[in-house]
Amino acid sequence: MYRAAGACSKAPVGAHNLRSNQNRRKKQGWRMTKHAMVIAGGGPTGMMLAAELALANVDVAIVERRPDHVLVGSRAGGFHSRTIEVLDQRGVADRFLAEGQVAQAAMIGSTVLDMSDFPTRHPYALGIWQNQIERIMAAWVAELPVRIYYGSEVMGFAQDDTGVDVELSDGQSMRAQYLVGCDGGRSVIRRAAGIEFPGWDATRSNLIAEVEVTEEPPRGIRHDATGVHGIHRLEDGRTERVIVTEQQLGPSSEPTLRDLSDALIAVYGTDFGIHSPTWISRFTDMTRQAAAYRAGRVLLAGDSAHVHYPAGGQGLSLGVQDAVNLGWKLAQVVNGTSPESLLDTYQEERHPVAARALQHTMAQGVLQRPDDRIKALVDMVSELALMDEPRKRLAGIISGLDIHYDLGAGHPLLGRRMADLDLATTAGPLRVFTLLHDAKPVLLDLGEPGGFDIAPWAGRVQLIDAEYVGPWELPVLGAVSAPTAVLIRPDGYVAWVGEGTDTGLRDALTTWFGTP
Ligand SMILES: Cc1cc2nc3c(=O)[nH]c(=O)nc-3n(C[C@H](O)[C@H](O)[C@H](O)COP(=O)(O)OP(=O)(O)OC[C@H]3O[C@@H](n4cnc5c(N)ncnc54)[C@H](O)[C@@H]3O)c2cc1C
């Protein structure tokens, strides 16, 4: 059994201890709980992954430290276009859109990158607090066969050739085929797995809090040479959400109201009479990425695999999309239709995406500290960012709409997200995303009906005959030639493109959805 050093025990505990504990418990009539999949952590990433697995009929459990799904504090302020799309692929985007506010929120420096001309049904970001996001996600997950163990903490694990024993804080264990650490930036799973977390140490820290005030503060964002500061009134009309950059890098201990007062006085000359805090937290610009996303039967997703300064608001989106990339692959491996090697594509595809986001947030972090010299850079970047080509490229990165998984050479659609096209079928009009609601792959035949025989994959892959007469346009890249067929993975990325023949289709079906 390996525990994260410094988390709950001081050093790794030998596997023999696990066996002797198990023998003792067996004698006491204790039984180990079994699930095909165990997810450590029920934040946005863990919940999204559980939903993906449940949709694929995998017996999945989440172990969550909190007593329920309620998140203290508002935390992240929303997510970007591709994340709205992946939720739309599962038919639940409307639940989030109904509670949030759409806005042009992709930014570089202080320049907004208007992406309203992007070819997507959702050419915007969604402003919605993370505690609302988690409440909506928890309600969705509750509709699915997902078991959640609230108030329980994963302390460590031991893996062997057939599965993982997961040690819980109450002294019990769980047995699973795979364990995924969705347990945030301080991941116990990552440390217990011995996965390195290289990157950059923190250079600055921000306090974030929800408080009441006795003096009216100047609301809005302010930038200075220390960094970014902001005060916003929350919907209750009473609470102020305050973010302030500290003059010096703060300690790792829990921040106090006094710390917040000092930081506010240093920036605004007053603390506005802050009182009655419901939440005070500290975050930094530490930027790190797990060297490996998988160690045998243990995988990482979300903040456990990458942390960065929240400039640009990409963290939650990255985690949700990690989950959507990993979920169907794990399901196919657990259900026995695909070999374990399919899991290697998770790191191959998602590691570069997060690495690029980390680079972007570091650049963005610098641009948010405008002393005179950096201000000169901000002005130059802003001028460039308003030009069409740079605007599209940057907005493509931030929105996640330009993601390109390297699936080899071929048509530009290959490895890119499938757009939510309006199709005509014999059964009537149909949106592409509707076909993905159950997280099942689709072969979309846009040529003469009956052109493909995928009988060996029947039951695994949906074959849909449809017509589409509109343009084919990709975000950032622009117009591309119309394909005659596309094979769409459950995560919405194109695995094969037909251009008049079925060349390569069998190989693609085998690679992604197993041998017949
Ligand atoms: C101030 C701030 C603003 C931000 N703004 C944005 C934004 O606008 N947009 C954006 O996309 N991102 C933003 N982020 C980042 C975003 O909050 C994170 O990227 C996101 O929460 C990551 O989700 P996660 O599920 O991977 O991890 P987490 O949200 O950290 O969830 C991890 C879960 O695991 C549980 N857990 C931890 N350890 C254990 C254990 N051992 N056993 C069981 N359970 C455990 C925790 O209780 C938690 O519920 C912001 C972050 C901060 C701090």
Tab-separated table of N, CA and C and ligand atoms in Angstrom, residues 8 39-47 63-66 71 75-80 128 130 134 152-155 182-189 208 241 243 279 281-283 301-304 306 308 310 312-320, ligand 1:
chain	number	residue	atom	x	y	z
A	8	CYS	N	-1.194	11.902	4.592
A	8	CYS	CA	-1.879	11.354	5.747
A	8	CYS	C	-0.960	10.437	6.541
A	39	ILE	N	-13.051	6.485	-8.502
A	39	ILE	CA	-12.517	7.827	-8.780
A	39	ILE	C	-12.291	8.505	-7.439
A	40	ALA	N	-11.078	8.969	-7.206
A	40	ALA	CA	-10.792	9.731	-5.983
A	40	ALA	C	-11.068	11.189	-6.277
A	41	GLY	N	-12.069	11.757	-5.622
A	41	GLY	CA	-12.375	13.178	-5.803
A	41	GLY	C	-13.594	13.421	-6.668
A	42	GLY	N	-14.555	14.113	-6.106
A	42	GLY	CA	-15.804	14.402	-6.825
A	42	GLY	C	-15.959	15.877	-7.125
A	43	GLY	N	-14.882	16.510	-7.632
A	43	GLY	CA	-14.971	17.875	-8.163
A	43	GLY	C	-15.500	17.789	-9.599
A	44	PRO	N	-15.343	18.860	-10.371
A	44	PRO	CA	-15.855	18.840	-11.749
A	44	PRO	C	-15.275	17.696	-12.588
A	45	THR	N	-13.960	17.437	-12.438
A	45	THR	CA	-13.340	16.384	-13.253
A	45	THR	C	-13.876	15.011	-12.855
A	46	GLY	N	-13.895	14.746	-11.547
A	46	GLY	CA	-14.341	13.433	-11.064
A	46	GLY	C	-15.791	13.171	-11.435
A	47	MET	N	-16.630	14.198	-11.314
A	47	MET	CA	-18.042	13.992	-11.642
A	47	MET	C	-18.241	13.756	-13.137
A	63	VAL	N	-15.129	8.531	-4.550
A	63	VAL	CA	-14.858	8.736	-3.121
A	63	VAL	C	-14.537	10.219	-2.951
A	64	GLU	N	-15.357	10.932	-2.195
A	64	GLU	CA	-15.194	12.383	-2.061
A	64	GLU	C	-15.046	12.747	-0.586
A	65	ARG	N	-14.024	13.535	-0.322
A	65	ARG	CA	-13.693	13.939	1.046
A	65	ARG	C	-14.772	14.808	1.684
A	66	ARG	N	-15.390	15.673	0.898
A	66	ARG	CA	-16.410	16.582	1.452
A	66	ARG	C	-17.641	15.789	1.893
A	71	LEU	N	-19.826	23.208	-2.486
A	71	LEU	CA	-18.489	23.797	-2.511
A	71	LEU	C	-18.544	25.122	-1.767
A	75	ARG	N	-15.213	30.105	-6.210
A	75	ARG	CA	-14.050	29.588	-6.950
A	75	ARG	C	-14.071	29.953	-8.436
A	76	ALA	N	-14.019	28.984	-9.364
A	76	ALA	CA	-13.905	29.346	-10.787
A	76	ALA	C	-15.152	30.098	-11.247
A	77	GLY	N	-14.924	30.958	-12.241
A	77	GLY	CA	-16.027	31.808	-12.692
A	77	GLY	C	-16.656	31.363	-13.996
A	78	GLY	N	-16.349	30.151	-14.455
A	78	GLY	CA	-17.015	29.686	-15.662
A	78	GLY	C	-16.134	28.811	-16.518
A	79	PHE	N	-16.611	28.570	-17.753
A	79	PHE	CA	-15.813	27.754	-18.673
A	79	PHE	C	-16.010	28.234	-20.106
A	80	HIS	N	-15.171	27.663	-20.968
A	80	HIS	CA	-15.095	28.169	-22.337
A	80	HIS	C	-15.894	27.308	-23.328
A	128	ILE	N	-20.335	31.359	-14.903
A	128	ILE	CA	-21.144	30.645	-13.909
A	128	ILE	C	-20.185	30.189	-12.812
A	130	GLN	N	-18.270	28.188	-9.863
A	130	GLN	CA	-17.975	26.752	-9.744
A	130	GLN	C	-18.924	26.047	-8.775
A	134	GLU	N	-20.859	22.748	-9.884
A	134	GLU	CA	-20.789	21.458	-9.182
A	134	GLU	C	-22.182	21.008	-8.730
A	152	SER	N	-15.553	10.623	2.763
A	152	SER	CA	-14.537	9.564	2.811
A	152	SER	C	-13.329	10.016	1.994
A	153	GLU	N	-12.153	9.682	2.498
A	153	GLU	CA	-10.935	10.171	1.847
A	153	GLU	C	-10.089	8.993	1.401
A	154	VAL	N	-9.513	9.109	0.212
A	154	VAL	CA	-8.563	8.075	-0.227
A	154	VAL	C	-7.210	8.393	0.402
A	155	MET	N	-6.620	7.384	1.047
A	155	MET	CA	-5.347	7.595	1.751
A	155	MET	C	-4.161	7.017	0.983
A	182	CYS	N	-8.756	12.169	-9.337
A	182	CYS	CA	-9.333	13.475	-9.733
A	182	CYS	C	-9.380	14.300	-8.459
A	183	ASP	N	-8.306	14.201	-7.681
A	183	ASP	CA	-8.320	14.731	-6.321
A	183	ASP	C	-7.564	16.058	-6.208
A	184	GLY	N	-7.541	16.824	-7.279
A	184	GLY	CA	-7.059	18.205	-7.204
A	184	GLY	C	-5.548	18.348	-7.190
A	185	GLY	N	-5.103	19.609	-7.113
A	185	GLY	CA	-3.688	19.933	-7.264
A	185	GLY	C	-2.769	19.287	-6.243
A	186	ARG	N	-3.288	19.041	-5.031
A	186	ARG	CA	-2.432	18.412	-4.005
A	186	ARG	C	-2.611	16.898	-3.997
A	187	SER	N	-2.942	16.352	-5.122
A	187	SER	CA	-3.336	14.952	-5.277
A	187	SER	C	-2.538	13.937	-4.445
A	188	VAL	N	-3.270	13.240	-3.611
A	188	VAL	CA	-2.691	12.118	-2.857
A	188	VAL	C	-2.337	10.988	-3.823
A	189	ILE	N	-3.193	10.800	-4.813
A	189	ILE	CA	-2.975	9.691	-5.755
A	189	ILE	C	-1.685	9.914	-6.548
A	208	ILE	N	-8.280	35.159	-2.200
A	208	ILE	CA	-9.632	35.215	-2.758
A	208	ILE	C	-10.586	34.985	-1.598
A	241	ARG	N	-17.101	39.474	-3.578
A	241	ARG	CA	-16.033	38.511	-3.924
A	241	ARG	C	-14.794	39.350	-4.200
A	243	ILE	N	-10.655	39.530	-4.899
A	243	ILE	CA	-9.386	38.880	-5.271
A	243	ILE	C	-8.313	39.948	-5.184
A	279	TRP	N	-15.575	32.666	3.223
A	279	TRP	CA	-14.553	31.880	2.525
A	279	TRP	C	-13.328	32.761	2.314
A	281	SER	N	-9.332	32.074	0.786
A	281	SER	CA	-8.410	31.068	0.268
A	281	SER	C	-7.238	31.773	-0.410
A	282	ARG	N	-6.198	31.018	-0.667
A	282	ARG	CA	-5.023	31.591	-1.344
A	282	ARG	C	-4.689	30.719	-2.555
A	283	PHE	N	-4.393	31.334	-3.682
A	283	PHE	CA	-3.887	30.562	-4.818
A	283	PHE	C	-2.646	31.248	-5.354
A	301	ALA	N	-6.354	12.895	-13.685
A	301	ALA	CA	-7.099	13.803	-14.566
A	301	ALA	C	-7.401	15.092	-13.818
A	302	GLY	N	-7.516	16.172	-14.570
A	302	GLY	CA	-7.848	17.470	-13.967
A	302	GLY	C	-6.669	18.064	-13.222
A	303	ASP	N	-6.975	18.827	-12.172
A	303	ASP	CA	-5.919	19.528	-11.434
A	303	ASP	C	-4.881	18.571	-10.848
A	304	SER	N	-5.211	17.330	-10.653
A	304	SER	CA	-4.202	16.392	-10.123
A	304	SER	C	-3.087	16.193	-11.151
A	306	HIS	N	-2.382	18.720	-13.592
A	306	HIS	CA	-1.805	20.006	-14.028
A	306	HIS	C	-2.368	21.131	-13.172
A	308	HIS	N	-2.006	25.541	-12.533
A	308	HIS	CA	-1.490	26.775	-13.113
A	308	HIS	C	-2.241	27.946	-12.519
A	310	PRO	N	-4.846	30.807	-12.364
A	310	PRO	CA	-6.146	30.755	-13.050
A	310	PRO	C	-6.386	31.843	-14.094
A	312	GLY	N	-7.069	33.441	-17.329
A	312	GLY	CA	-7.602	32.854	-18.566
A	312	GLY	C	-8.710	31.853	-18.314
A	313	GLY	N	-8.849	31.405	-17.057
A	313	GLY	CA	-9.969	30.540	-16.697
A	313	GLY	C	-10.039	29.244	-17.475
A	314	GLN	N	-8.910	28.511	-17.518
A	314	GLN	CA	-8.913	27.286	-18.318
A	314	GLN	C	-8.896	25.998	-17.505
A	315	GLY	N	-8.677	26.096	-16.176
A	315	GLY	CA	-8.456	24.897	-15.371
A	315	GLY	C	-9.624	23.937	-15.378
A	316	LEU	N	-10.782	24.459	-15.118
A	316	LEU	CA	-11.953	23.587	-15.034
A	316	LEU	C	-12.248	22.952	-16.396
A	317	SER	N	-12.085	23.751	-17.436
A	317	SER	CA	-12.323	23.229	-18.795
A	317	SER	C	-11.355	22.095	-19.123
A	318	LEU	N	-10.092	22.269	-18.747
A	318	LEU	CA	-9.097	21.215	-19.023
A	318	LEU	C	-9.494	19.915	-18.331
A	319	GLY	N	-9.918	20.029	-17.065
A	319	GLY	CA	-10.274	18.831	-16.296
A	319	GLY	C	-11.481	18.114	-16.881
A	320	VAL	N	-12.508	18.879	-17.221
A	320	VAL	CA	-13.721	18.268	-17.792
A	320	VAL	C	-13.368	17.573	-19.106
B	1	LIG	C1	-9.594	31.573	-7.601
B	1	LIG	C2	-9.732	30.559	-8.654
B	1	LIG	C3	-10.384	30.920	-9.803
B	1	LIG	C4	-10.487	30.006	-10.806
B	1	LIG	N1	-11.133	30.378	-11.938
B	1	LIG	C5	-11.302	29.493	-12.919
B	1	LIG	C6	-12.107	29.807	-14.074
B	1	LIG	O1	-12.676	30.893	-14.208
B	1	LIG	N2	-12.256	28.862	-15.026
B	1	LIG	C7	-11.644	27.640	-14.893
B	1	LIG	O2	-11.769	26.822	-15.809
B	1	LIG	N3	-10.914	27.293	-13.804
B	1	LIG	C8	-10.740	28.177	-12.813
B	1	LIG	N4	-10.052	27.821	-11.693
B	1	LIG	C9	-9.486	26.462	-11.591
B	1	LIG	C10	-10.555	25.440	-11.210
B	1	LIG	O3	-11.145	25.791	-9.984
B	1	LIG	C11	-9.912	24.056	-11.123
B	1	LIG	O4	-9.139	23.852	-12.278
B	1	LIG	C12	-10.965	22.949	-11.008
B	1	LIG	O5	-11.634	23.000	-9.784
B	1	LIG	C13	-10.310	21.577	-11.137
B	1	LIG	O6	-11.265	20.577	-10.942
B	1	LIG	P1	-10.833	19.153	-10.399
B	1	LIG	O7	-12.104	18.382	-10.269
B	1	LIG	O8	-9.757	18.608	-11.244
B	1	LIG	O9	-10.198	19.426	-8.985
B	1	LIG	P2	-10.882	20.034	-7.686
B	1	LIG	O10	-11.950	20.998	-8.056
B	1	LIG	O11	-9.795	20.490	-6.810
B	1	LIG	O12	-11.621	18.793	-7.031
B	1	LIG	C14	-10.925	17.802	-6.325
B	1	LIG	C15	-11.908	17.092	-5.422
B	1	LIG	O13	-11.268	16.005	-4.796
B	1	LIG	C16	-11.581	15.998	-3.411
B	1	LIG	N5	-10.436	15.337	-2.756
B	1	LIG	C17	-9.175	15.804	-2.622
B	1	LIG	N6	-8.376	14.872	-2.069
B	1	LIG	C18	-9.153	13.791	-1.854
B	1	LIG	C19	-8.897	12.490	-1.323
B	1	LIG	N7	-7.674	12.112	-0.913
B	1	LIG	N8	-9.925	11.609	-1.242
B	1	LIG	C20	-11.174	11.974	-1.664
B	1	LIG	N9	-11.468	13.186	-2.171
B	1	LIG	C21	-10.472	14.072	-2.281
B	1	LIG	C22	-11.781	17.447	-3.052
B	1	LIG	O14	-12.604	17.580	-1.916
B	1	LIG	C23	-12.445	17.978	-4.316
B	1	LIG	O15	-13.848	17.871	-4.275
B	1	LIG	C24	-9.938	28.699	-10.652
B	1	LIG	C25	-9.299	28.339	-9.476
B	1	LIG	C26	-9.195	29.254	-8.484
B	1	LIG	C27	-8.519	28.874	-7.227
